[in-house]
Amino acid sequence: MDKGKRFGAAVFCMMLVCMASWAAAEEQSLEQASNDPTASLLSVALTNQYSGDYHRLNGASGNVLQLRFTYPFQAFGLNNIFRATVPMVTESPSGKNGLSDVTVFDLVTFNEPWGRWGVGLVGLLPVATDEALGAEQFAIGPAAGFVARQSKLLYGVFSQNVFSVAGDDDREEVNASIVQPILNYSLPAKWSVGLSEMNLTYDWEKNDWTSLPLGLKVGKLVKISGHPVTFTFTGEYDFQDDYVGPEWTVNLTVKFLFPL
C-alpha cells in the first residue's frame, strides 16, 4: 500500500473515531480529567516502565523512564493541547541506554454536551542518542479522538498516525497507526480503575498489527501540600508475539496536575 493510501486510510479511521454522540455529560472532575487525553489540563507526568520479558528474545528485559509534559493553550480562538513525551531508556535488550525518540502532538479540541473531540498533528522526532534506541526517521501525521462522559464513566478512542518524511535511508520507514481505547471509572475517595494506555499498533510496512496489548490500571488522586497529584499503577500483556517487543510491562506514574 503506497503512502497516499495509508494516509487516506488513517484519515478515514479518524473520521469514524470522531463520529460519536452521547447523552449530556456532567462537568468533568479533576480526577476524571487527569485520565482524559483531550482535557485542557496542565500536567507533568513521570512514568517508570519495566518490561520483564520480551517476545522472541528469551531472558531480555527493559526499563524506560518517561517524562510527559501537557500544556493547554488557545490559538485563533481554538482550544489546543500540546503534549511532548520524552523517553529515557535505562535498560534495553541491546545493552544501550540513553534518550529515545521524542513524540509530540498538538490537538485542537471541541467541547460537546456529551464530552469532547479533537483533531491535530503528531510527530516523531529522531533525537535518540544511539541508533539502537530510535528509528532514525522523522515522521508526522494526523491525530484524532473523542472522549465521552456519563457520570463516573469515561470512554473513547484516541488515534495517532505517523508516516516517515525524512531519515536514514538504511533504516526501515516508520509508517504506523496507533489506536488507544479509553475506559476509566471513578470510584469513591478519588480512586479510579480502567484500561491502561494500550497502544494497539498497526505497521503499514508489515501490513500487520505489531502490538496488541491488554492492560488495566488503578489510580489515586491525592493532595501534597495542597497540590493535586495522581499515582497510577498499570500492568499490560502484549498478545502479539510474532515480533520482537515487550511481553509484559508494569508502569508506575506520578502526575502533577496544575488546574487552570
PDB file of C-alpha atoms in Angstrom:
ATOM      1  CA  MET A   1       0.000   0.000   0.000  1.00  0.00           C
ATOM      2  CA  ASP A   2       1.521   3.374  -1.025  1.00  0.00           C
ATOM      3  CA  LYS A   3       1.789   6.351   1.327  1.00  0.00           C
ATOM      4  CA  GLY A   4      -1.220   8.134  -0.160  1.00  0.00           C
ATOM      5  CA  LYS A   5      -3.473   5.166   0.505  1.00  0.00           C
ATOM      6  CA  ARG A   6      -2.047   4.719   4.007  1.00  0.00           C
ATOM      7  CA  PHE A   7      -2.661   8.363   4.830  1.00  0.00           C
ATOM      8  CA  GLY A   8      -6.177   8.200   3.401  1.00  0.00           C
ATOM      9  CA  ALA A   9      -6.963   5.085   5.423  1.00  0.00           C
ATOM     10  CA  ALA A  10      -5.706   6.770   8.581  1.00  0.00           C
ATOM     11  CA  VAL A  11      -7.836   9.868   7.963  1.00  0.00           C
ATOM     12  CA  PHE A  12     -10.903   7.694   7.291  1.00  0.00           C
ATOM     13  CA  CYS A  13     -10.359   5.789  10.548  1.00  0.00           C
ATOM     14  CA  MET A  14     -10.113   9.053  12.456  1.00  0.00           C
ATOM     15  CA  MET A  15     -13.320  10.351  10.892  1.00  0.00           C
ATOM     16  CA  LEU A  16     -15.059   7.248  12.209  1.00  0.00           C
ATOM     17  CA  VAL A  17     -13.477   7.832  15.610  1.00  0.00           C
ATOM     18  CA  CYS A  18     -14.897  11.361  15.789  1.00  0.00           C
ATOM     19  CA  MET A  19     -18.438  10.460  14.645  1.00  0.00           C
ATOM     20  CA  ALA A  20     -19.925   9.800  18.055  1.00  0.00           C
ATOM     21  CA  SER A  21     -22.656  11.469  20.097  1.00  0.00           C
ATOM     22  CA  TRP A  22     -23.914  10.517  23.535  1.00  0.00           C
ATOM     23  CA  ALA A  23     -26.150  11.793  26.306  1.00  0.00           C
ATOM     24  CA  ALA A  24     -25.287  15.040  28.062  1.00  0.00           C
ATOM     25  CA  ALA A  25     -22.347  14.704  30.434  1.00  0.00           C
ATOM     26  CA  GLU A  26     -21.769  16.129  33.874  1.00  0.00           C
ATOM     27  CA  GLU A  27     -18.978  18.620  34.480  1.00  0.00           C
ATOM     28  CA  GLN A  28     -15.667  16.792  34.445  1.00  0.00           C
ATOM     29  CA  SER A  29     -13.950  16.241  37.781  1.00  0.00           C
ATOM     30  CA  LEU A  30     -10.222  16.785  38.257  1.00  0.00           C
ATOM     31  CA  GLU A  31      -9.684  13.060  38.811  1.00  0.00           C
ATOM     32  CA  GLN A  32     -11.529  12.270  35.590  1.00  0.00           C
ATOM     33  CA  ALA A  33      -9.698  14.988  33.641  1.00  0.00           C
ATOM     34  CA  SER A  34      -6.355  13.503  34.683  1.00  0.00           C
ATOM     35  CA  ASN A  35      -7.329  10.335  32.760  1.00  0.00           C
ATOM     36  CA  ASP A  36      -8.598  12.215  29.681  1.00  0.00           C
ATOM     37  CA  PRO A  37      -6.043  12.912  26.880  1.00  0.00           C
ATOM     38  CA  THR A  38      -8.359  15.622  25.462  1.00  0.00           C
ATOM     39  CA  ALA A  39      -8.743  17.560  28.732  1.00  0.00           C
ATOM     40  CA  SER A  40      -7.329  21.099  28.964  1.00  0.00           C
ATOM     41  CA  LEU A  41      -5.211  20.284  31.991  1.00  0.00           C
ATOM     42  CA  LEU A  42      -1.622  21.390  32.501  1.00  0.00           C
ATOM     43  CA  SER A  43       0.334  18.434  33.850  1.00  0.00           C
ATOM     44  CA  VAL A  44       3.775  16.901  34.206  1.00  0.00           C
ATOM     45  CA  ALA A  45       3.934  13.108  34.454  1.00  0.00           C
ATOM     46  CA  LEU A  46       6.872  10.867  35.289  1.00  0.00           C
ATOM     47  CA  THR A  47       6.470   7.164  34.462  1.00  0.00           C
ATOM     48  CA  ASN A  48       8.745   4.210  35.083  1.00  0.00           C
ATOM     49  CA  GLN A  49       8.057   1.376  32.601  1.00  0.00           C
ATOM     50  CA  TYR A  50       9.564  -2.025  33.356  1.00  0.00           C
ATOM     51  CA  SER A  51       9.347  -4.892  30.860  1.00  0.00           C
ATOM     52  CA  GLY A  52      10.346  -8.161  32.458  1.00  0.00           C
ATOM     53  CA  ASP A  53      10.383 -10.303  29.324  1.00  0.00           C
ATOM     54  CA  TYR A  54      10.407  -9.881  25.544  1.00  0.00           C
ATOM     55  CA  HIS A  55       8.772 -11.837  22.772  1.00  0.00           C
ATOM     56  CA  ARG A  56      11.408 -13.647  20.664  1.00  0.00           C
ATOM     57  CA  LEU A  57      14.227 -12.533  22.990  1.00  0.00           C
ATOM     58  CA  ASN A  58      14.470 -15.019  25.831  1.00  0.00           C
ATOM     59  CA  GLY A  59      15.783 -13.542  29.041  1.00  0.00           C
ATOM     60  CA  ALA A  60      15.684  -9.936  27.815  1.00  0.00           C
ATOM     61  CA  SER A  61      14.289  -7.093  29.900  1.00  0.00           C
ATOM     62  CA  GLY A  62      13.999  -3.345  29.634  1.00  0.00           C
ATOM     63  CA  ASN A  63      13.248  -0.197  31.572  1.00  0.00           C
ATOM     64  CA  VAL A  64      12.204   3.266  30.408  1.00  0.00           C
ATOM     65  CA  LEU A  65      11.865   6.434  32.453  1.00  0.00           C
ATOM     66  CA  GLN A  66       9.361   8.633  30.606  1.00  0.00           C
ATOM     67  CA  LEU A  67       8.646  12.332  31.071  1.00  0.00           C
ATOM     68  CA  ARG A  68       5.375  13.665  29.623  1.00  0.00           C
ATOM     69  CA  PHE A  69       4.505  17.354  29.553  1.00  0.00           C
ATOM     70  CA  THR A  70       0.980  18.507  28.632  1.00  0.00           C
ATOM     71  CA  TYR A  71       0.247  22.182  28.019  1.00  0.00           C
ATOM     72  CA  PRO A  72      -3.185  23.577  27.022  1.00  0.00           C
ATOM     73  CA  PHE A  73      -3.370  26.902  25.187  1.00  0.00           C
ATOM     74  CA  GLN A  74      -5.580  28.929  22.863  1.00  0.00           C
ATOM     75  CA  ALA A  75      -4.746  29.951  19.288  1.00  0.00           C
ATOM     76  CA  PHE A  76      -7.083  31.766  16.886  1.00  0.00           C
ATOM     77  CA  GLY A  77      -9.910  31.271  19.360  1.00  0.00           C
ATOM     78  CA  LEU A  78      -9.473  27.487  19.427  1.00  0.00           C
ATOM     79  CA  ASN A  79      -8.518  25.262  22.360  1.00  0.00           C
ATOM     80  CA  ASN A  80      -5.241  23.413  21.798  1.00  0.00           C
ATOM     81  CA  ILE A  81      -3.425  20.727  23.736  1.00  0.00           C
ATOM     82  CA  PHE A  82       0.313  20.353  23.217  1.00  0.00           C
ATOM     83  CA  ARG A  83       1.931  17.193  24.555  1.00  0.00           C
ATOM     84  CA  ALA A  84       5.542  16.053  24.489  1.00  0.00           C
ATOM     85  CA  THR A  85       6.662  12.567  25.540  1.00  0.00           C
ATOM     86  CA  VAL A  86      10.365  12.136  26.286  1.00  0.00           C
ATOM     87  CA  PRO A  87      11.555   8.539  26.962  1.00  0.00           C
ATOM     88  CA  MET A  88      14.883   7.826  28.631  1.00  0.00           C
ATOM     89  CA  VAL A  89      15.964   4.196  28.217  1.00  0.00           C
ATOM     90  CA  THR A  90      17.784   2.971  31.325  1.00  0.00           C
ATOM     91  CA  GLU A  91      17.864  -0.724  30.334  1.00  0.00           C
ATOM     92  CA  SER A  92      17.370  -2.394  26.945  1.00  0.00           C
ATOM     93  CA  PRO A  93      17.927  -5.773  25.247  1.00  0.00           C
ATOM     94  CA  SER A  94      20.642  -4.136  23.113  1.00  0.00           C
ATOM     95  CA  GLY A  95      22.564  -3.110  26.205  1.00  0.00           C
ATOM     96  CA  LYS A  96      22.326   0.544  25.177  1.00  0.00           C
ATOM     97  CA  ASN A  97      20.816   3.289  27.288  1.00  0.00           C
ATOM     98  CA  GLY A  98      20.046   6.952  26.749  1.00  0.00           C
ATOM     99  CA  LEU A  99      17.454   9.208  25.170  1.00  0.00           C
ATOM    100  CA  SER A 100      14.985   7.611  22.739  1.00  0.00           C
ATOM    101  CA  ASP A 101      12.892   9.344  20.056  1.00  0.00           C
ATOM    102  CA  VAL A 102      10.539  12.079  21.278  1.00  0.00           C
ATOM    103  CA  THR A 103       6.849  12.182  20.338  1.00  0.00           C
ATOM    104  CA  VAL A 104       4.930  15.471  20.202  1.00  0.00           C
ATOM    105  CA  PHE A 105       1.382  16.328  19.208  1.00  0.00           C
ATOM    106  CA  ASP A 106      -0.896  19.336  19.057  1.00  0.00           C
ATOM    107  CA  LEU A 107      -4.608  18.627  19.315  1.00  0.00           C
ATOM    108  CA  VAL A 108      -7.384  21.155  18.633  1.00  0.00           C
ATOM    109  CA  THR A 109     -10.307  20.223  20.893  1.00  0.00           C
ATOM    110  CA  PHE A 110     -14.027  20.967  20.751  1.00  0.00           C
ATOM    111  CA  ASN A 111     -16.407  20.651  23.694  1.00  0.00           C
ATOM    112  CA  GLU A 112     -19.754  18.922  23.176  1.00  0.00           C
ATOM    113  CA  PRO A 113     -22.692  18.176  25.512  1.00  0.00           C
ATOM    114  CA  TRP A 114     -21.599  14.524  25.602  1.00  0.00           C
ATOM    115  CA  GLY A 115     -17.872  15.167  26.089  1.00  0.00           C
ATOM    116  CA  ARG A 116     -15.080  16.343  23.805  1.00  0.00           C
ATOM    117  CA  TRP A 117     -13.428  15.566  20.484  1.00  0.00           C
ATOM    118  CA  GLY A 118     -10.253  16.762  18.817  1.00  0.00           C
ATOM    119  CA  VAL A 119      -8.075  16.657  15.715  1.00  0.00           C
ATOM    120  CA  GLY A 120      -4.459  17.611  15.173  1.00  0.00           C
ATOM    121  CA  LEU A 121      -0.964  16.544  14.197  1.00  0.00           C
ATOM    122  CA  VAL A 122       1.526  14.149  15.774  1.00  0.00           C
ATOM    123  CA  GLY A 123       5.249  13.986  15.086  1.00  0.00           C
ATOM    124  CA  LEU A 124       8.106  11.600  15.838  1.00  0.00           C
ATOM    125  CA  LEU A 125      11.413  13.423  16.381  1.00  0.00           C
ATOM    126  CA  PRO A 126      14.566  11.301  15.759  1.00  0.00           C
ATOM    127  CA  VAL A 127      16.630  12.561  18.689  1.00  0.00           C
ATOM    128  CA  ALA A 128      17.765   9.212  20.146  1.00  0.00           C
ATOM    129  CA  THR A 129      21.327   9.253  21.460  1.00  0.00           C
ATOM    130  CA  ASP A 130      22.042   5.829  19.921  1.00  0.00           C
ATOM    131  CA  GLU A 131      20.784   4.210  16.715  1.00  0.00           C
ATOM    132  CA  ALA A 132      19.647   1.174  18.710  1.00  0.00           C
ATOM    133  CA  LEU A 133      17.300   3.364  20.760  1.00  0.00           C
ATOM    134  CA  GLY A 134      15.455   5.107  17.932  1.00  0.00           C
ATOM    135  CA  ALA A 135      14.079   4.784  14.418  1.00  0.00           C
ATOM    136  CA  GLU A 136      16.325   7.466  12.832  1.00  0.00           C
ATOM    137  CA  GLN A 137      13.216   8.658  10.979  1.00  0.00           C
ATOM    138  CA  PHE A 138      11.300  11.929  11.138  1.00  0.00           C
ATOM    139  CA  ALA A 139       7.612  11.057  10.907  1.00  0.00           C
ATOM    140  CA  ILE A 140       4.443  13.122  11.011  1.00  0.00           C
ATOM    141  CA  GLY A 141       0.731  12.514  10.566  1.00  0.00           C
ATOM    142  CA  PRO A 142      -2.826  13.164  11.751  1.00  0.00           C
ATOM    143  CA  ALA A 143      -4.222  12.548  15.213  1.00  0.00           C
ATOM    144  CA  ALA A 144      -7.833  12.498  16.367  1.00  0.00           C
ATOM    145  CA  GLY A 145     -10.013  11.213  19.133  1.00  0.00           C
ATOM    146  CA  PHE A 146     -13.093  11.626  21.262  1.00  0.00           C
ATOM    147  CA  VAL A 147     -13.882  11.129  24.915  1.00  0.00           C
ATOM    148  CA  ALA A 148     -17.458  10.812  26.186  1.00  0.00           C
ATOM    149  CA  ARG A 149     -18.566  11.149  29.797  1.00  0.00           C
ATOM    150  CA  GLN A 150     -21.512   9.622  31.599  1.00  0.00           C
ATOM    151  CA  SER A 151     -21.477  10.289  35.320  1.00  0.00           C
ATOM    152  CA  LYS A 152     -18.432   8.419  36.672  1.00  0.00           C
ATOM    153  CA  LEU A 153     -17.658   6.661  33.374  1.00  0.00           C
ATOM    154  CA  LEU A 154     -15.150   7.980  30.845  1.00  0.00           C
ATOM    155  CA  TYR A 155     -14.734   6.264  27.484  1.00  0.00           C
ATOM    156  CA  GLY A 156     -13.500   6.953  23.978  1.00  0.00           C
ATOM    157  CA  VAL A 157     -10.775   6.351  21.407  1.00  0.00           C
ATOM    158  CA  PHE A 158      -7.598   8.234  20.526  1.00  0.00           C
ATOM    159  CA  SER A 159      -5.703   7.615  17.271  1.00  0.00           C
ATOM    160  CA  GLN A 160      -2.207   8.714  16.235  1.00  0.00           C
ATOM    161  CA  ASN A 161      -0.744   8.085  12.775  1.00  0.00           C
ATOM    162  CA  VAL A 162       2.877   8.701  11.783  1.00  0.00           C
ATOM    163  CA  PHE A 163       4.467   8.425   8.340  1.00  0.00           C
ATOM    164  CA  SER A 164       8.164   8.898   7.536  1.00  0.00           C
ATOM    165  CA  VAL A 165       9.018  12.062   5.617  1.00  0.00           C
ATOM    166  CA  ALA A 166      12.802  12.060   6.127  1.00  0.00           C
ATOM    167  CA  GLY A 167      15.519   9.999   7.760  1.00  0.00           C
ATOM    168  CA  ASP A 168      18.272   7.438   7.314  1.00  0.00           C
ATOM    169  CA  ASP A 169      17.750   5.598   4.016  1.00  0.00           C
ATOM    170  CA  ASP A 170      19.282   2.465   5.537  1.00  0.00           C
ATOM    171  CA  ARG A 171      16.606   2.257   8.233  1.00  0.00           C
ATOM    172  CA  GLU A 172      13.054   0.988   7.809  1.00  0.00           C
ATOM    173  CA  GLU A 173      10.487   3.749   7.382  1.00  0.00           C
ATOM    174  CA  VAL A 174       8.045   4.439  10.201  1.00  0.00           C
ATOM    175  CA  ASN A 175       4.506   4.158   8.828  1.00  0.00           C
ATOM    176  CA  ALA A 176       2.176   3.216  11.644  1.00  0.00           C
ATOM    177  CA  SER A 177      -1.245   3.828  13.149  1.00  0.00           C
ATOM    178  CA  ILE A 178      -1.704   3.683  16.910  1.00  0.00           C
ATOM    179  CA  VAL A 179      -5.160   3.263  18.423  1.00  0.00           C
ATOM    180  CA  GLN A 180      -5.703   3.816  22.138  1.00  0.00           C
ATOM    181  CA  PRO A 181      -9.056   2.770  23.646  1.00  0.00           C
ATOM    182  CA  ILE A 182     -10.019   4.870  26.664  1.00  0.00           C
ATOM    183  CA  LEU A 183     -12.053   3.482  29.549  1.00  0.00           C
ATOM    184  CA  ASN A 184     -11.984   4.797  33.100  1.00  0.00           C
ATOM    185  CA  TYR A 185     -14.363   4.572  36.054  1.00  0.00           C
ATOM    186  CA  SER A 186     -14.219   6.899  39.059  1.00  0.00           C
ATOM    187  CA  LEU A 187     -14.528   5.304  42.491  1.00  0.00           C
ATOM    188  CA  PRO A 188     -15.119   6.858  45.920  1.00  0.00           C
ATOM    189  CA  ALA A 189     -12.258   8.578  47.764  1.00  0.00           C
ATOM    190  CA  LYS A 190     -10.641   9.744  44.475  1.00  0.00           C
ATOM    191  CA  TRP A 191      -9.732   6.223  43.333  1.00  0.00           C
ATOM    192  CA  SER A 192     -10.189   5.131  39.717  1.00  0.00           C
ATOM    193  CA  VAL A 193      -9.844   1.973  37.628  1.00  0.00           C
ATOM    194  CA  GLY A 194      -9.741   1.416  33.895  1.00  0.00           C
ATOM    195  CA  LEU A 195      -7.782   0.345  30.875  1.00  0.00           C
ATOM    196  CA  SER A 196      -4.083   1.093  30.696  1.00  0.00           C
ATOM    197  CA  GLU A 197      -2.657   3.235  27.898  1.00  0.00           C
ATOM    198  CA  MET A 198      -2.993   0.336  25.463  1.00  0.00           C
ATOM    199  CA  ASN A 199      -1.300   1.392  22.213  1.00  0.00           C
ATOM    200  CA  LEU A 200      -2.672  -1.014  19.594  1.00  0.00           C
ATOM    201  CA  THR A 201      -0.166  -0.570  16.761  1.00  0.00           C
ATOM    202  CA  TYR A 202      -0.668  -1.325  13.070  1.00  0.00           C
ATOM    203  CA  ASP A 203       2.507  -1.245  10.950  1.00  0.00           C
ATOM    204  CA  TRP A 204       1.757  -0.300   7.337  1.00  0.00           C
ATOM    205  CA  GLU A 205       5.193  -1.570   6.264  1.00  0.00           C
ATOM    206  CA  LYS A 206       4.444  -5.054   7.586  1.00  0.00           C
ATOM    207  CA  ASN A 207       0.689  -4.859   6.886  1.00  0.00           C
ATOM    208  CA  ASP A 208       0.100  -6.326  10.315  1.00  0.00           C
ATOM    209  CA  TRP A 209      -0.671  -5.447  13.917  1.00  0.00           C
ATOM    210  CA  THR A 210       2.714  -5.423  15.652  1.00  0.00           C
ATOM    211  CA  SER A 211       1.407  -4.736  19.147  1.00  0.00           C
ATOM    212  CA  LEU A 212      -1.887  -5.901  20.691  1.00  0.00           C
ATOM    213  CA  PRO A 213      -1.644  -5.196  24.419  1.00  0.00           C
ATOM    214  CA  LEU A 214      -4.318  -5.633  27.047  1.00  0.00           C
ATOM    215  CA  GLY A 215      -3.859  -3.897  30.363  1.00  0.00           C
ATOM    216  CA  LEU A 216      -5.538  -2.482  33.457  1.00  0.00           C
ATOM    217  CA  LYS A 217      -4.759   0.411  35.748  1.00  0.00           C
ATOM    218  CA  VAL A 218      -5.659   1.684  39.193  1.00  0.00           C
ATOM    219  CA  GLY A 219      -5.123   5.288  40.228  1.00  0.00           C
ATOM    220  CA  LYS A 220      -5.486   7.587  43.202  1.00  0.00           C
ATOM    221  CA  LEU A 221      -5.730  11.382  43.329  1.00  0.00           C
ATOM    222  CA  VAL A 222      -4.171  12.950  46.420  1.00  0.00           C
ATOM    223  CA  LYS A 223      -3.040  16.389  47.502  1.00  0.00           C
ATOM    224  CA  ILE A 224       0.531  17.053  48.571  1.00  0.00           C
ATOM    225  CA  SER A 225       0.947  20.427  50.286  1.00  0.00           C
ATOM    226  CA  GLY A 226      -2.318  21.458  48.645  1.00  0.00           C
ATOM    227  CA  HIS A 227      -1.239  20.454  45.132  1.00  0.00           C
ATOM    228  CA  PRO A 228      -3.143  17.657  43.295  1.00  0.00           C
ATOM    229  CA  VAL A 229      -1.078  14.632  42.286  1.00  0.00           C
ATOM    230  CA  THR A 230      -2.197  11.315  40.808  1.00  0.00           C
ATOM    231  CA  PHE A 231      -0.449   7.995  41.384  1.00  0.00           C
ATOM    232  CA  THR A 232      -1.230   5.270  38.836  1.00  0.00           C
ATOM    233  CA  PHE A 233      -0.142   1.643  38.598  1.00  0.00           C
ATOM    234  CA  THR A 234      -0.694  -0.285  35.360  1.00  0.00           C
ATOM    235  CA  GLY A 235       0.023  -3.749  34.050  1.00  0.00           C
ATOM    236  CA  GLU A 236      -0.049  -4.850  30.393  1.00  0.00           C
ATOM    237  CA  TYR A 237       0.428  -8.036  28.406  1.00  0.00           C
ATOM    238  CA  ASP A 238       1.060  -7.947  24.644  1.00  0.00           C
ATOM    239  CA  PHE A 239      -0.679 -10.821  22.859  1.00  0.00           C
ATOM    240  CA  GLN A 240       1.153 -10.190  19.565  1.00  0.00           C
ATOM    241  CA  ASP A 241       4.174 -12.486  19.732  1.00  0.00           C
ATOM    242  CA  ASP A 242       5.212 -12.549  16.066  1.00  0.00           C
ATOM    243  CA  TYR A 243       7.595  -9.617  16.530  1.00  0.00           C
ATOM    244  CA  VAL A 244      10.262  -8.549  18.998  1.00  0.00           C
ATOM    245  CA  GLY A 245       8.702  -6.466  21.757  1.00  0.00           C
ATOM    246  CA  PRO A 246       7.889  -6.401  25.468  1.00  0.00           C
ATOM    247  CA  GLU A 247       5.788  -9.393  26.534  1.00  0.00           C
ATOM    248  CA  TRP A 248       4.585  -7.846  29.774  1.00  0.00           C
ATOM    249  CA  THR A 249       5.069  -4.400  31.253  1.00  0.00           C
ATOM    250  CA  VAL A 250       4.326  -2.757  34.592  1.00  0.00           C
ATOM    251  CA  ASN A 251       4.222   1.025  34.959  1.00  0.00           C
ATOM    252  CA  LEU A 252       4.186   3.417  37.879  1.00  0.00           C
ATOM    253  CA  THR A 253       3.195   7.013  37.094  1.00  0.00           C
ATOM    254  CA  VAL A 254       3.294  10.139  39.219  1.00  0.00           C
ATOM    255  CA  LYS A 255       1.409  13.011  37.547  1.00  0.00           C
ATOM    256  CA  PHE A 256       1.499  16.554  38.889  1.00  0.00           C
ATOM    257  CA  LEU A 257      -1.672  18.490  37.985  1.00  0.00           C
ATOM    258  CA  PHE A 258      -1.954  22.252  37.575  1.00  0.00           C
ATOM    259  CA  PRO A 259      -5.644  23.178  37.059  1.00  0.00           C
ATOM    260  CA  LEU A 260      -6.030  26.407  35.066  1.00  0.00           C
TER     261      LEU A 260
END
